[in-house]
Structure formats: C-alpha cells, structure tokens
Amino acid sequence: MGVLNVTPDSFSDGGRFNAPQTAAEHACAMARDGADIIDIGGESTRPGHAPTPADEEIARVVPAIRAAAAAMADAALPVAISIDTWKAPVASASLAAGANIVNDIWGLQRDPDIARVAAEHDAGVVIMHNADAPEPDADVMDLFRRFFDRSLAIAARAGVRDDRIVLDIGFGFGAARAQHLHAIRRLPELRAAYGLPVLVGVSRKSTIGLLTGREVADRLAGSLAGHTLALAFGADVIRVHDVAAHRDALRIVQGVMAPELALAAAMERGE
C-alpha cells in the first residue's frame, strides 16, 4: 500500500501532491514501482493536527481519486485505491469517485455510519486500532482484542463481509511506543485470534526516528527493517512511502520464506 497524501500538513509529504495531476502522476509512479493499493488521504493525522471539515476533505480527495483512477486505467495499471478517512461522508464521496477500500484510523468507531457506507459499496475495510489515551501498562493483545471486538461487531451489524476486512495494528497511534514494538512480534497471535489479514505501517514514523536518531526524510533504512520484520512475523499488507525499496525487501522476504515459489516468479518476470 503506497501512501499518497493530498494535504498541506502531513508529517512526511504534506503539500507535495495536492494538485490532482501531481497526485495522479505519483500514484502511477508508485503503481509502476510495485504498489498494489494507493492510499489517498486528505486529513493529516500527525500529532497536533488540526481537524479538517468533511467538505474540505472531500474537495481535496475526490479530484485526486478521479485523476489517479483515470491515469492508472489509461496506463493499464490495475491498482486499487483506498481512502484514508474516518468520516462517512468522505468515504461515500470517495467510493463514488472510484476508491475501492475505506481505511479508517478509528476502526469504524468514531463515525459508525462509515461501516454502512462501506457495506453499501461492498468496499474493502481497513480497521485500525486507535485510542484517545494510551494504556501503557496494558498487554497490547488485550488492547487489540477489546478494540477489534467492538469494531468487528459494528462491521457485522452494518453488513460488511468478513472477507472485506483487514486489521491494522495502528503503529504510532493509541498506544505506547513499547506496545507498538511488541505488537509486531505478536502479529501471529493477532492473526490467529481473528483469522483476518493484518496491515502494518511503520513508514517514517516517530518511533523509527527515535530508535535511529534520523529525521523524517532519512528513515528509509529503519522503515525497511520494521516492515521486513513485520512481514516475517506474518503481516499481509505494509503501508509505505517508498514503494520500490519495499518491493525489493518484500521479494527477499518471500524468497527466504518460500524459495522455490519466489525464484519461479522471478524467472517469469525475466529476472
């Protein structure tokens, strides 16, 4: 999943891709680099961010979604588009404009109507763990179970199919740093508990900066290490800014985990 922010204030790439044409070009570049999903967001969720009204968010994301969808179709790049929002009106407008997935950082719990919107469109749904205040002394799996049980009940009541759901550990949100790091090692428990795919997104985040001492623009190596470990522990989706480098890392992980299949796939690609 490649990150495409059309915001003025996102922590890593705010302001770079606001124009629809620029957003479309970046979406196509990430698709060519190996992204399977382009995640378009119109509201920054960095610490201290200012909330964005739904109509303003729609005005940012809908032109970008339309432009990206058209450009990728013209280039024969069969890549899905997700909308990174917790607001039902934004999700509805985005799905109507060509998005296929709703990526909700509040796990359907901040605006429960978003689950109905997703179900009506038969859209994919990413349910991310989050919280208004961390519980640093809690077991991270207990946090996940309490949160995801509520979210999945909302999804079921709205008619969201299980095969449309991905769980996101919410790295950098709603928990202490140590809990986020423990969560990566405990991905097998999360997958076993729910039988659902799991997403991990550590790309360029502050914990990577804390551990490496690097500023945002220089956190690729740390992001690669975090995502490689997540894949080894069972992550199904990684959400990244640097698609090409992560595609290479993914292929090495696949090579170690399933050498014959990975080598056969490389031969088919002519590599």
PDB file of C-alpha atoms in Angstrom:
ATOM      1  CA  MET A   1       0.000   0.000   0.000  1.00  0.00           C
ATOM      2  CA  GLY A   2       1.584   3.244  -1.181  1.00  0.00           C
ATOM      3  CA  VAL A   3       0.890   6.461   0.745  1.00  0.00           C
ATOM      4  CA  LEU A   4      -0.471   9.455  -1.184  1.00  0.00           C
ATOM      5  CA  ASN A   5      -1.348  12.449   0.982  1.00  0.00           C
ATOM      6  CA  VAL A   6      -3.172  15.392  -0.593  1.00  0.00           C
ATOM      7  CA  THR A   7      -2.818  17.562   2.488  1.00  0.00           C
ATOM      8  CA  PRO A   8      -0.898  20.726   3.274  1.00  0.00           C
ATOM      9  CA  ASP A   9       0.403  19.447   6.618  1.00  0.00           C
ATOM     10  CA  SER A  10       1.114  15.700   6.674  1.00  0.00           C
ATOM     11  CA  PHE A  11       4.260  14.925   8.670  1.00  0.00           C
ATOM     12  CA  SER A  12       6.261  13.499   5.770  1.00  0.00           C
ATOM     13  CA  ASP A  13       4.954  14.732   2.410  1.00  0.00           C
ATOM     14  CA  GLY A  14       2.434  17.471   3.160  1.00  0.00           C
ATOM     15  CA  GLY A  15       1.876  19.803   0.231  1.00  0.00           C
ATOM     16  CA  ARG A  16       3.818  17.784  -2.336  1.00  0.00           C
ATOM     17  CA  PHE A  17       0.927  16.095  -4.148  1.00  0.00           C
ATOM     18  CA  ASN A  18      -2.076  18.377  -3.599  1.00  0.00           C
ATOM     19  CA  ALA A  19      -2.753  19.095  -7.283  1.00  0.00           C
ATOM     20  CA  PRO A  20      -4.803  16.310  -8.940  1.00  0.00           C
ATOM     21  CA  GLN A  21      -2.361  15.925 -11.816  1.00  0.00           C
ATOM     22  CA  THR A  22       0.597  15.669  -9.444  1.00  0.00           C
ATOM     23  CA  ALA A  23      -1.315  13.158  -7.317  1.00  0.00           C
ATOM     24  CA  ALA A  24      -2.124  11.085 -10.394  1.00  0.00           C
ATOM     25  CA  GLU A  25       1.496  11.091 -11.541  1.00  0.00           C
ATOM     26  CA  HIS A  26       2.682   9.959  -8.112  1.00  0.00           C
ATOM     27  CA  ALA A  27       0.009   7.254  -7.970  1.00  0.00           C
ATOM     28  CA  CYS A  28       1.163   5.905 -11.320  1.00  0.00           C
ATOM     29  CA  ALA A  29       4.807   6.039 -10.230  1.00  0.00           C
ATOM     30  CA  MET A  30       4.040   4.037  -7.094  1.00  0.00           C
ATOM     31  CA  ALA A  31       1.976   1.553  -9.105  1.00  0.00           C
ATOM     32  CA  ARG A  32       4.866   1.042 -11.525  1.00  0.00           C
ATOM     33  CA  ASP A  33       7.190   0.573  -8.537  1.00  0.00           C
ATOM     34  CA  GLY A  34       5.002  -2.275  -7.319  1.00  0.00           C
ATOM     35  CA  ALA A  35       2.215  -0.861  -5.167  1.00  0.00           C
ATOM     36  CA  ASP A  36      -0.971  -2.943  -5.134  1.00  0.00           C
ATOM     37  CA  ILE A  37      -3.011  -0.234  -3.377  1.00  0.00           C
ATOM     38  CA  ILE A  38      -2.753   3.563  -3.402  1.00  0.00           C
ATOM     39  CA  ASP A  39      -3.933   5.030  -0.086  1.00  0.00           C
ATOM     40  CA  ILE A  40      -5.177   8.599  -0.591  1.00  0.00           C
ATOM     41  CA  GLY A  41      -5.684  10.814   2.446  1.00  0.00           C
ATOM     42  CA  GLY A  42      -6.996  14.358   2.785  1.00  0.00           C
ATOM     43  CA  GLU A  43      -6.565  14.947   6.511  1.00  0.00           C
ATOM     44  CA  SER A  44      -3.269  14.895   8.366  1.00  0.00           C
ATOM     45  CA  THR A  45      -3.233  12.601  11.401  1.00  0.00           C
ATOM     46  CA  ARG A  46       0.165  13.710  12.692  1.00  0.00           C
ATOM     47  CA  PRO A  47       0.363  14.654  16.389  1.00  0.00           C
ATOM     48  CA  GLY A  48      -1.233  18.055  16.981  1.00  0.00           C
ATOM     49  CA  HIS A  49      -3.001  18.119  13.625  1.00  0.00           C
ATOM     50  CA  ALA A  50      -5.950  20.430  13.075  1.00  0.00           C
ATOM     51  CA  PRO A  51      -9.213  18.618  12.243  1.00  0.00           C
ATOM     52  CA  THR A  52     -10.370  19.004   8.651  1.00  0.00           C
ATOM     53  CA  PRO A  53     -14.086  19.571   7.913  1.00  0.00           C
ATOM     54  CA  ALA A  54     -15.632  16.823   5.801  1.00  0.00           C
ATOM     55  CA  ASP A  55     -16.457  19.141   2.880  1.00  0.00           C
ATOM     56  CA  GLU A  56     -12.870  20.382   2.735  1.00  0.00           C
ATOM     57  CA  GLU A  57     -11.555  16.827   2.913  1.00  0.00           C
ATOM     58  CA  ILE A  58     -13.871  15.792   0.079  1.00  0.00           C
ATOM     59  CA  ALA A  59     -12.666  18.742  -2.012  1.00  0.00           C
ATOM     60  CA  ARG A  60      -9.102  17.501  -1.557  1.00  0.00           C
ATOM     61  CA  VAL A  61      -9.505  13.781  -2.135  1.00  0.00           C
ATOM     62  CA  VAL A  62     -12.216  13.385  -4.772  1.00  0.00           C
ATOM     63  CA  PRO A  63     -10.306  15.184  -7.578  1.00  0.00           C
ATOM     64  CA  ALA A  64      -7.178  13.213  -6.644  1.00  0.00           C
ATOM     65  CA  ILE A  65      -9.052   9.888  -6.682  1.00  0.00           C
ATOM     66  CA  ARG A  66     -10.656  10.628 -10.049  1.00  0.00           C
ATOM     67  CA  ALA A  67      -7.371  11.736 -11.572  1.00  0.00           C
ATOM     68  CA  ALA A  68      -5.404   8.794 -10.145  1.00  0.00           C
ATOM     69  CA  ALA A  69      -8.040   6.240 -11.187  1.00  0.00           C
ATOM     70  CA  ALA A  70      -8.164   7.624 -14.733  1.00  0.00           C
ATOM     71  CA  ALA A  71      -4.398   7.837 -15.090  1.00  0.00           C
ATOM     72  CA  MET A  72      -3.815   4.307 -13.806  1.00  0.00           C
ATOM     73  CA  ALA A  73      -6.555   2.946 -16.068  1.00  0.00           C
ATOM     74  CA  ASP A  74      -5.005   4.692 -19.079  1.00  0.00           C
ATOM     75  CA  ALA A  75      -1.626   3.211 -18.146  1.00  0.00           C
ATOM     76  CA  ALA A  76      -3.117  -0.289 -17.667  1.00  0.00           C
ATOM     77  CA  LEU A  77      -2.078  -0.343 -14.007  1.00  0.00           C
ATOM     78  CA  PRO A  78      -4.649  -2.500 -12.168  1.00  0.00           C
ATOM     79  CA  VAL A  79      -4.176  -0.972  -8.714  1.00  0.00           C
ATOM     80  CA  ALA A  80      -6.839  -0.463  -6.051  1.00  0.00           C
ATOM     81  CA  ILE A  81      -7.427   2.899  -4.370  1.00  0.00           C
ATOM     82  CA  SER A  82      -8.176   3.280  -0.670  1.00  0.00           C
ATOM     83  CA  ILE A  83      -9.491   6.386   1.033  1.00  0.00           C
ATOM     84  CA  ASP A  84      -7.822   7.188   4.349  1.00  0.00           C
ATOM     85  CA  THR A  85     -10.672   8.716   6.346  1.00  0.00           C
ATOM     86  CA  TRP A  86     -12.827   8.130   9.412  1.00  0.00           C
ATOM     87  CA  LYS A  87     -15.754  10.231   8.138  1.00  0.00           C
ATOM     88  CA  ALA A  88     -18.755   8.592   6.449  1.00  0.00           C
ATOM     89  CA  PRO A  89     -19.452  11.487   4.004  1.00  0.00           C
ATOM     90  CA  VAL A  90     -15.840  11.459   2.827  1.00  0.00           C
ATOM     91  CA  ALA A  91     -15.897   7.692   2.406  1.00  0.00           C
ATOM     92  CA  SER A  92     -19.160   7.867   0.447  1.00  0.00           C
ATOM     93  CA  ALA A  93     -17.900  10.555  -1.936  1.00  0.00           C
ATOM     94  CA  SER A  94     -14.567   8.780  -2.386  1.00  0.00           C
ATOM     95  CA  LEU A  95     -16.088   5.392  -3.157  1.00  0.00           C
ATOM     96  CA  ALA A  96     -18.422   7.041  -5.676  1.00  0.00           C
ATOM     97  CA  ALA A  97     -15.358   8.696  -7.264  1.00  0.00           C
ATOM     98  CA  GLY A  98     -13.504   5.428  -7.763  1.00  0.00           C
ATOM     99  CA  ALA A  99     -11.995   4.282  -4.477  1.00  0.00           C
ATOM    100  CA  ASN A 100     -12.353   0.596  -3.565  1.00  0.00           C
ATOM    101  CA  ILE A 101     -11.303   0.486   0.098  1.00  0.00           C
ATOM    102  CA  VAL A 102     -12.055   2.500   3.249  1.00  0.00           C
ATOM    103  CA  ASN A 103      -9.032   2.851   5.532  1.00  0.00           C
ATOM    104  CA  ASP A 104     -10.380   4.098   8.880  1.00  0.00           C
ATOM    105  CA  ILE A 105      -7.875   5.146  11.548  1.00  0.00           C
ATOM    106  CA  TRP A 106     -10.648   4.937  14.157  1.00  0.00           C
ATOM    107  CA  GLY A 107     -11.708   1.416  13.271  1.00  0.00           C
ATOM    108  CA  LEU A 108     -15.345   2.313  12.440  1.00  0.00           C
ATOM    109  CA  GLN A 109     -15.840   3.637  15.992  1.00  0.00           C
ATOM    110  CA  ARG A 110     -15.570   7.422  15.561  1.00  0.00           C
ATOM    111  CA  ASP A 111     -18.287   7.599  12.868  1.00  0.00           C
ATOM    112  CA  PRO A 112     -20.127   4.227  12.886  1.00  0.00           C
ATOM    113  CA  ASP A 113     -22.104   5.233   9.760  1.00  0.00           C
ATOM    114  CA  ILE A 114     -18.915   4.682   7.785  1.00  0.00           C
ATOM    115  CA  ALA A 115     -19.445   0.930   8.135  1.00  0.00           C
ATOM    116  CA  ARG A 116     -22.836   1.211   6.427  1.00  0.00           C
ATOM    117  CA  VAL A 117     -21.280   3.227   3.604  1.00  0.00           C
ATOM    118  CA  ALA A 118     -18.581   0.610   3.087  1.00  0.00           C
ATOM    119  CA  ALA A 119     -21.122  -2.215   3.111  1.00  0.00           C
ATOM    120  CA  GLU A 120     -23.358  -0.493   0.557  1.00  0.00           C
ATOM    121  CA  HIS A 121     -20.395  -0.229  -1.824  1.00  0.00           C
ATOM    122  CA  ASP A 122     -19.093  -3.724  -0.949  1.00  0.00           C
ATOM    123  CA  ALA A 123     -15.802  -1.972  -0.285  1.00  0.00           C
ATOM    124  CA  GLY A 124     -12.765  -3.313   1.472  1.00  0.00           C
ATOM    125  CA  VAL A 125     -12.327  -2.013   5.013  1.00  0.00           C
ATOM    126  CA  VAL A 126      -9.125  -1.447   6.985  1.00  0.00           C
ATOM    127  CA  ILE A 127      -9.921  -1.335  10.710  1.00  0.00           C
ATOM    128  CA  MET A 128      -7.092   0.391  12.575  1.00  0.00           C
ATOM    129  CA  HIS A 129      -6.562   0.184  16.319  1.00  0.00           C
ATOM    130  CA  ASN A 130      -6.612   3.583  17.997  1.00  0.00           C
ATOM    131  CA  ALA A 131      -7.406   5.220  21.326  1.00  0.00           C
ATOM    132  CA  ASP A 132      -7.800   8.729  22.718  1.00  0.00           C
ATOM    133  CA  ALA A 133      -5.348   7.896  25.512  1.00  0.00           C
ATOM    134  CA  PRO A 134      -2.760   5.076  25.726  1.00  0.00           C
ATOM    135  CA  GLU A 135      -2.860   2.405  28.422  1.00  0.00           C
ATOM    136  CA  PRO A 136       0.894   1.826  28.729  1.00  0.00           C
ATOM    137  CA  ASP A 137       0.618  -0.865  31.405  1.00  0.00           C
ATOM    138  CA  ALA A 138      -1.879  -2.993  29.478  1.00  0.00           C
ATOM    139  CA  ASP A 139      -0.990  -6.063  27.460  1.00  0.00           C
ATOM    140  CA  VAL A 140      -1.068  -4.999  23.823  1.00  0.00           C
ATOM    141  CA  MET A 141      -3.075  -8.054  22.780  1.00  0.00           C
ATOM    142  CA  ASP A 142      -5.698  -7.167  25.395  1.00  0.00           C
ATOM    143  CA  LEU A 143      -5.901  -3.680  23.874  1.00  0.00           C
ATOM    144  CA  PHE A 144      -6.338  -5.176  20.430  1.00  0.00           C
ATOM    145  CA  ARG A 145      -8.957  -7.704  21.490  1.00  0.00           C
ATOM    146  CA  ARG A 146     -11.122  -5.122  23.251  1.00  0.00           C
ATOM    147  CA  PHE A 147     -10.897  -2.662  20.365  1.00  0.00           C
ATOM    148  CA  PHE A 148     -11.254  -5.049  17.434  1.00  0.00           C
ATOM    149  CA  ASP A 149     -14.127  -6.922  19.066  1.00  0.00           C
ATOM    150  CA  ARG A 150     -16.098  -3.649  19.148  1.00  0.00           C
ATOM    151  CA  SER A 151     -15.121  -2.707  15.593  1.00  0.00           C
ATOM    152  CA  LEU A 152     -15.966  -6.095  14.150  1.00  0.00           C
ATOM    153  CA  ALA A 153     -19.364  -6.029  15.852  1.00  0.00           C
ATOM    154  CA  ILE A 154     -20.048  -2.654  14.184  1.00  0.00           C
ATOM    155  CA  ALA A 155     -18.937  -4.067  10.843  1.00  0.00           C
ATOM    156  CA  ALA A 156     -21.138  -7.146  11.196  1.00  0.00           C
ATOM    157  CA  ARG A 157     -24.212  -5.105  12.099  1.00  0.00           C
ATOM    158  CA  ALA A 158     -23.654  -2.909   9.035  1.00  0.00           C
ATOM    159  CA  GLY A 159     -23.281  -5.898   6.723  1.00  0.00           C
ATOM    160  CA  VAL A 160     -19.545  -5.634   5.999  1.00  0.00           C
ATOM    161  CA  ARG A 161     -18.372  -9.064   4.865  1.00  0.00           C
ATOM    162  CA  ASP A 162     -15.504 -10.713   6.741  1.00  0.00           C
ATOM    163  CA  ASP A 163     -13.606 -11.230   3.501  1.00  0.00           C
ATOM    164  CA  ARG A 164     -13.521  -7.456   3.013  1.00  0.00           C
ATOM    165  CA  ILE A 165     -11.773  -6.715   6.338  1.00  0.00           C
ATOM    166  CA  VAL A 166      -8.106  -6.090   7.177  1.00  0.00           C
ATOM    167  CA  LEU A 167      -6.913  -5.279  10.706  1.00  0.00           C
ATOM    168  CA  ASP A 168      -4.243  -2.595  11.258  1.00  0.00           C
ATOM    169  CA  ILE A 169      -2.208  -2.543  14.497  1.00  0.00           C
ATOM    170  CA  GLY A 170      -2.138   1.272  14.334  1.00  0.00           C
ATOM    171  CA  PHE A 171       1.613   1.684  14.766  1.00  0.00           C
ATOM    172  CA  GLY A 172       2.146   5.175  16.173  1.00  0.00           C
ATOM    173  CA  PHE A 173      -1.452   5.632  17.344  1.00  0.00           C
ATOM    174  CA  GLY A 174      -3.290   4.995  20.588  1.00  0.00           C
ATOM    175  CA  ALA A 175      -0.611   3.017  22.425  1.00  0.00           C
ATOM    176  CA  ALA A 176       2.842   3.425  23.935  1.00  0.00           C
ATOM    177  CA  ARG A 177       5.941   3.017  21.777  1.00  0.00           C
ATOM    178  CA  ALA A 178       6.954  -0.210  23.507  1.00  0.00           C
ATOM    179  CA  GLN A 179       3.479  -1.638  22.918  1.00  0.00           C
ATOM    180  CA  HIS A 180       3.768  -0.865  19.199  1.00  0.00           C
ATOM    181  CA  LEU A 181       7.085  -2.697  19.010  1.00  0.00           C
ATOM    182  CA  HIS A 182       5.719  -5.658  20.974  1.00  0.00           C
ATOM    183  CA  ALA A 183       2.746  -5.720  18.591  1.00  0.00           C
ATOM    184  CA  ILE A 184       4.953  -6.523  15.599  1.00  0.00           C
ATOM    185  CA  ARG A 185       6.390  -9.571  17.362  1.00  0.00           C
ATOM    186  CA  ARG A 186       2.891 -10.658  18.317  1.00  0.00           C
ATOM    187  CA  LEU A 187       1.324 -10.482  14.868  1.00  0.00           C
ATOM    188  CA  PRO A 188       0.904 -14.284  14.788  1.00  0.00           C
ATOM    189  CA  GLU A 189      -1.357 -14.031  17.849  1.00  0.00           C
ATOM    190  CA  LEU A 190      -3.462 -11.326  16.241  1.00  0.00           C
ATOM    191  CA  ARG A 191      -3.858 -13.268  13.010  1.00  0.00           C
ATOM    192  CA  ALA A 192      -4.738 -16.432  14.916  1.00  0.00           C
ATOM    193  CA  ALA A 193      -7.278 -14.624  17.112  1.00  0.00           C
ATOM    194  CA  TYR A 194      -9.333 -13.269  14.217  1.00  0.00           C
ATOM    195  CA  GLY A 195      -8.325 -15.165  11.097  1.00  0.00           C
ATOM    196  CA  LEU A 196      -8.110 -11.869   9.206  1.00  0.00           C
ATOM    197  CA  PRO A 197      -5.294 -10.225   7.221  1.00  0.00           C
ATOM    198  CA  VAL A 198      -3.159  -7.718   9.104  1.00  0.00           C
ATOM    199  CA  LEU A 199      -1.672  -4.406   7.958  1.00  0.00           C
ATOM    200  CA  VAL A 200       1.414  -2.745   9.435  1.00  0.00           C
ATOM    201  CA  GLY A 201       2.578   0.793   8.653  1.00  0.00           C
ATOM    202  CA  VAL A 202       5.771   1.995  10.328  1.00  0.00           C
ATOM    203  CA  SER A 203       6.967   4.102   7.398  1.00  0.00           C
ATOM    204  CA  ARG A 204       8.998   7.154   8.529  1.00  0.00           C
ATOM    205  CA  LYS A 205       7.161   7.313  11.878  1.00  0.00           C
ATOM    206  CA  SER A 206       8.481   8.927  15.019  1.00  0.00           C
ATOM    207  CA  THR A 207       9.423   5.643  16.712  1.00  0.00           C
ATOM    208  CA  ILE A 208      11.690   4.908  13.741  1.00  0.00           C
ATOM    209  CA  GLY A 209      13.206   8.348  14.246  1.00  0.00           C
ATOM    210  CA  LEU A 210      13.645   7.785  17.985  1.00  0.00           C
ATOM    211  CA  LEU A 211      15.381   4.434  17.539  1.00  0.00           C
ATOM    212  CA  THR A 212      17.642   5.567  14.696  1.00  0.00           C
ATOM    213  CA  GLY A 213      18.158   9.240  15.505  1.00  0.00           C
ATOM    214  CA  ARG A 214      17.114  10.101  11.949  1.00  0.00           C
ATOM    215  CA  GLU A 215      14.885  12.887  10.701  1.00  0.00           C
ATOM    216  CA  VAL A 216      11.755  12.106   8.677  1.00  0.00           C
ATOM    217  CA  ALA A 217      13.405  12.283   5.268  1.00  0.00           C
ATOM    218  CA  ASP A 218      16.167   9.873   6.323  1.00  0.00           C
ATOM    219  CA  ARG A 219      14.178   6.999   7.802  1.00  0.00           C
ATOM    220  CA  LEU A 220      14.091   4.591   4.866  1.00  0.00           C
ATOM    221  CA  ALA A 221      16.503   2.056   6.364  1.00  0.00           C
ATOM    222  CA  GLY A 222      14.595   1.976   9.632  1.00  0.00           C
ATOM    223  CA  SER A 223      11.277   1.700   7.828  1.00  0.00           C
ATOM    224  CA  LEU A 224      12.587  -1.198   5.734  1.00  0.00           C
ATOM    225  CA  ALA A 225      13.807  -3.017   8.842  1.00  0.00           C
ATOM    226  CA  GLY A 226      10.482  -2.558  10.621  1.00  0.00           C
ATOM    227  CA  HIS A 227       8.422  -3.703   7.660  1.00  0.00           C
ATOM    228  CA  THR A 228      10.708  -6.645   6.895  1.00  0.00           C
ATOM    229  CA  LEU A 229      10.254  -7.889  10.456  1.00  0.00           C
ATOM    230  CA  ALA A 230       6.513  -7.316  10.203  1.00  0.00           C
ATOM    231  CA  LEU A 231       6.381  -9.424   7.039  1.00  0.00           C
ATOM    232  CA  ALA A 232       8.437 -12.159   8.695  1.00  0.00           C
ATOM    233  CA  PHE A 233       6.012 -12.167  11.643  1.00  0.00           C
ATOM    234  CA  GLY A 234       3.022 -12.511   9.319  1.00  0.00           C
ATOM    235  CA  ALA A 235       1.887  -9.079   8.099  1.00  0.00           C
ATOM    236  CA  ASP A 236      -0.188  -9.296   4.927  1.00  0.00           C
ATOM    237  CA  VAL A 237      -0.056  -5.615   3.910  1.00  0.00           C
ATOM    238  CA  ILE A 238       2.573  -2.948   4.543  1.00  0.00           C
ATOM    239  CA  ARG A 239       1.740   0.752   4.176  1.00  0.00           C
ATOM    240  CA  VAL A 240       4.771   2.637   2.860  1.00  0.00           C
ATOM    241  CA  HIS A 241       6.040   5.870   1.349  1.00  0.00           C
ATOM    242  CA  ASP A 242       8.991   4.311  -0.528  1.00  0.00           C
ATOM    243  CA  VAL A 243       7.381   1.641  -2.688  1.00  0.00           C
ATOM    244  CA  ALA A 244      10.290   0.470  -4.859  1.00  0.00           C
ATOM    245  CA  ALA A 245      12.636  -0.192  -1.941  1.00  0.00           C
ATOM    246  CA  HIS A 246       9.914  -2.016  -0.044  1.00  0.00           C
ATOM    247  CA  ARG A 247       9.007  -4.129  -3.074  1.00  0.00           C
ATOM    248  CA  ASP A 248      12.639  -5.288  -3.183  1.00  0.00           C
ATOM    249  CA  ALA A 249      12.575  -6.078   0.534  1.00  0.00           C
ATOM    250  CA  LEU A 250       9.297  -7.965   0.140  1.00  0.00           C
ATOM    251  CA  ARG A 251      10.762 -10.130  -2.617  1.00  0.00           C
ATOM    252  CA  ILE A 252      13.697 -11.095  -0.404  1.00  0.00           C
ATOM    253  CA  VAL A 253      11.345 -11.996   2.440  1.00  0.00           C
ATOM    254  CA  GLN A 254       9.288 -14.081   0.026  1.00  0.00           C
ATOM    255  CA  GLY A 255      12.489 -15.699  -1.234  1.00  0.00           C
ATOM    256  CA  VAL A 256      13.516 -16.767   2.256  1.00  0.00           C
ATOM    257  CA  MET A 257      10.025 -17.927   3.241  1.00  0.00           C
ATOM    258  CA  ALA A 258       9.234 -19.782   0.003  1.00  0.00           C
ATOM    259  CA  PRO A 259      12.387 -20.062  -2.146  1.00  0.00           C
ATOM    260  CA  GLU A 260      11.004 -22.182  -4.985  1.00  0.00           C
ATOM    261  CA  LEU A 261       7.895 -20.045  -5.488  1.00  0.00           C
ATOM    262  CA  ALA A 262       9.858 -16.783  -5.285  1.00  0.00           C
ATOM    263  CA  LEU A 263      12.516 -17.949  -7.736  1.00  0.00           C
ATOM    264  CA  ALA A 264       9.864 -19.230 -10.157  1.00  0.00           C
ATOM    265  CA  ALA A 265       8.063 -15.885 -10.007  1.00  0.00           C
ATOM    266  CA  ALA A 266      11.342 -14.050 -10.675  1.00  0.00           C
ATOM    267  CA  MET A 267      12.000 -16.270 -13.696  1.00  0.00           C
ATOM    268  CA  GLU A 268       8.539 -15.454 -15.054  1.00  0.00           C
ATOM    269  CA  ARG A 269       9.313 -11.752 -14.709  1.00  0.00           C
ATOM    270  CA  GLY A 270      12.507 -12.329 -16.676  1.00  0.00           C
ATOM    271  CA  GLU A 271      14.766 -11.587 -13.712  1.00  0.00           C
TER     272      GLU A 271
END
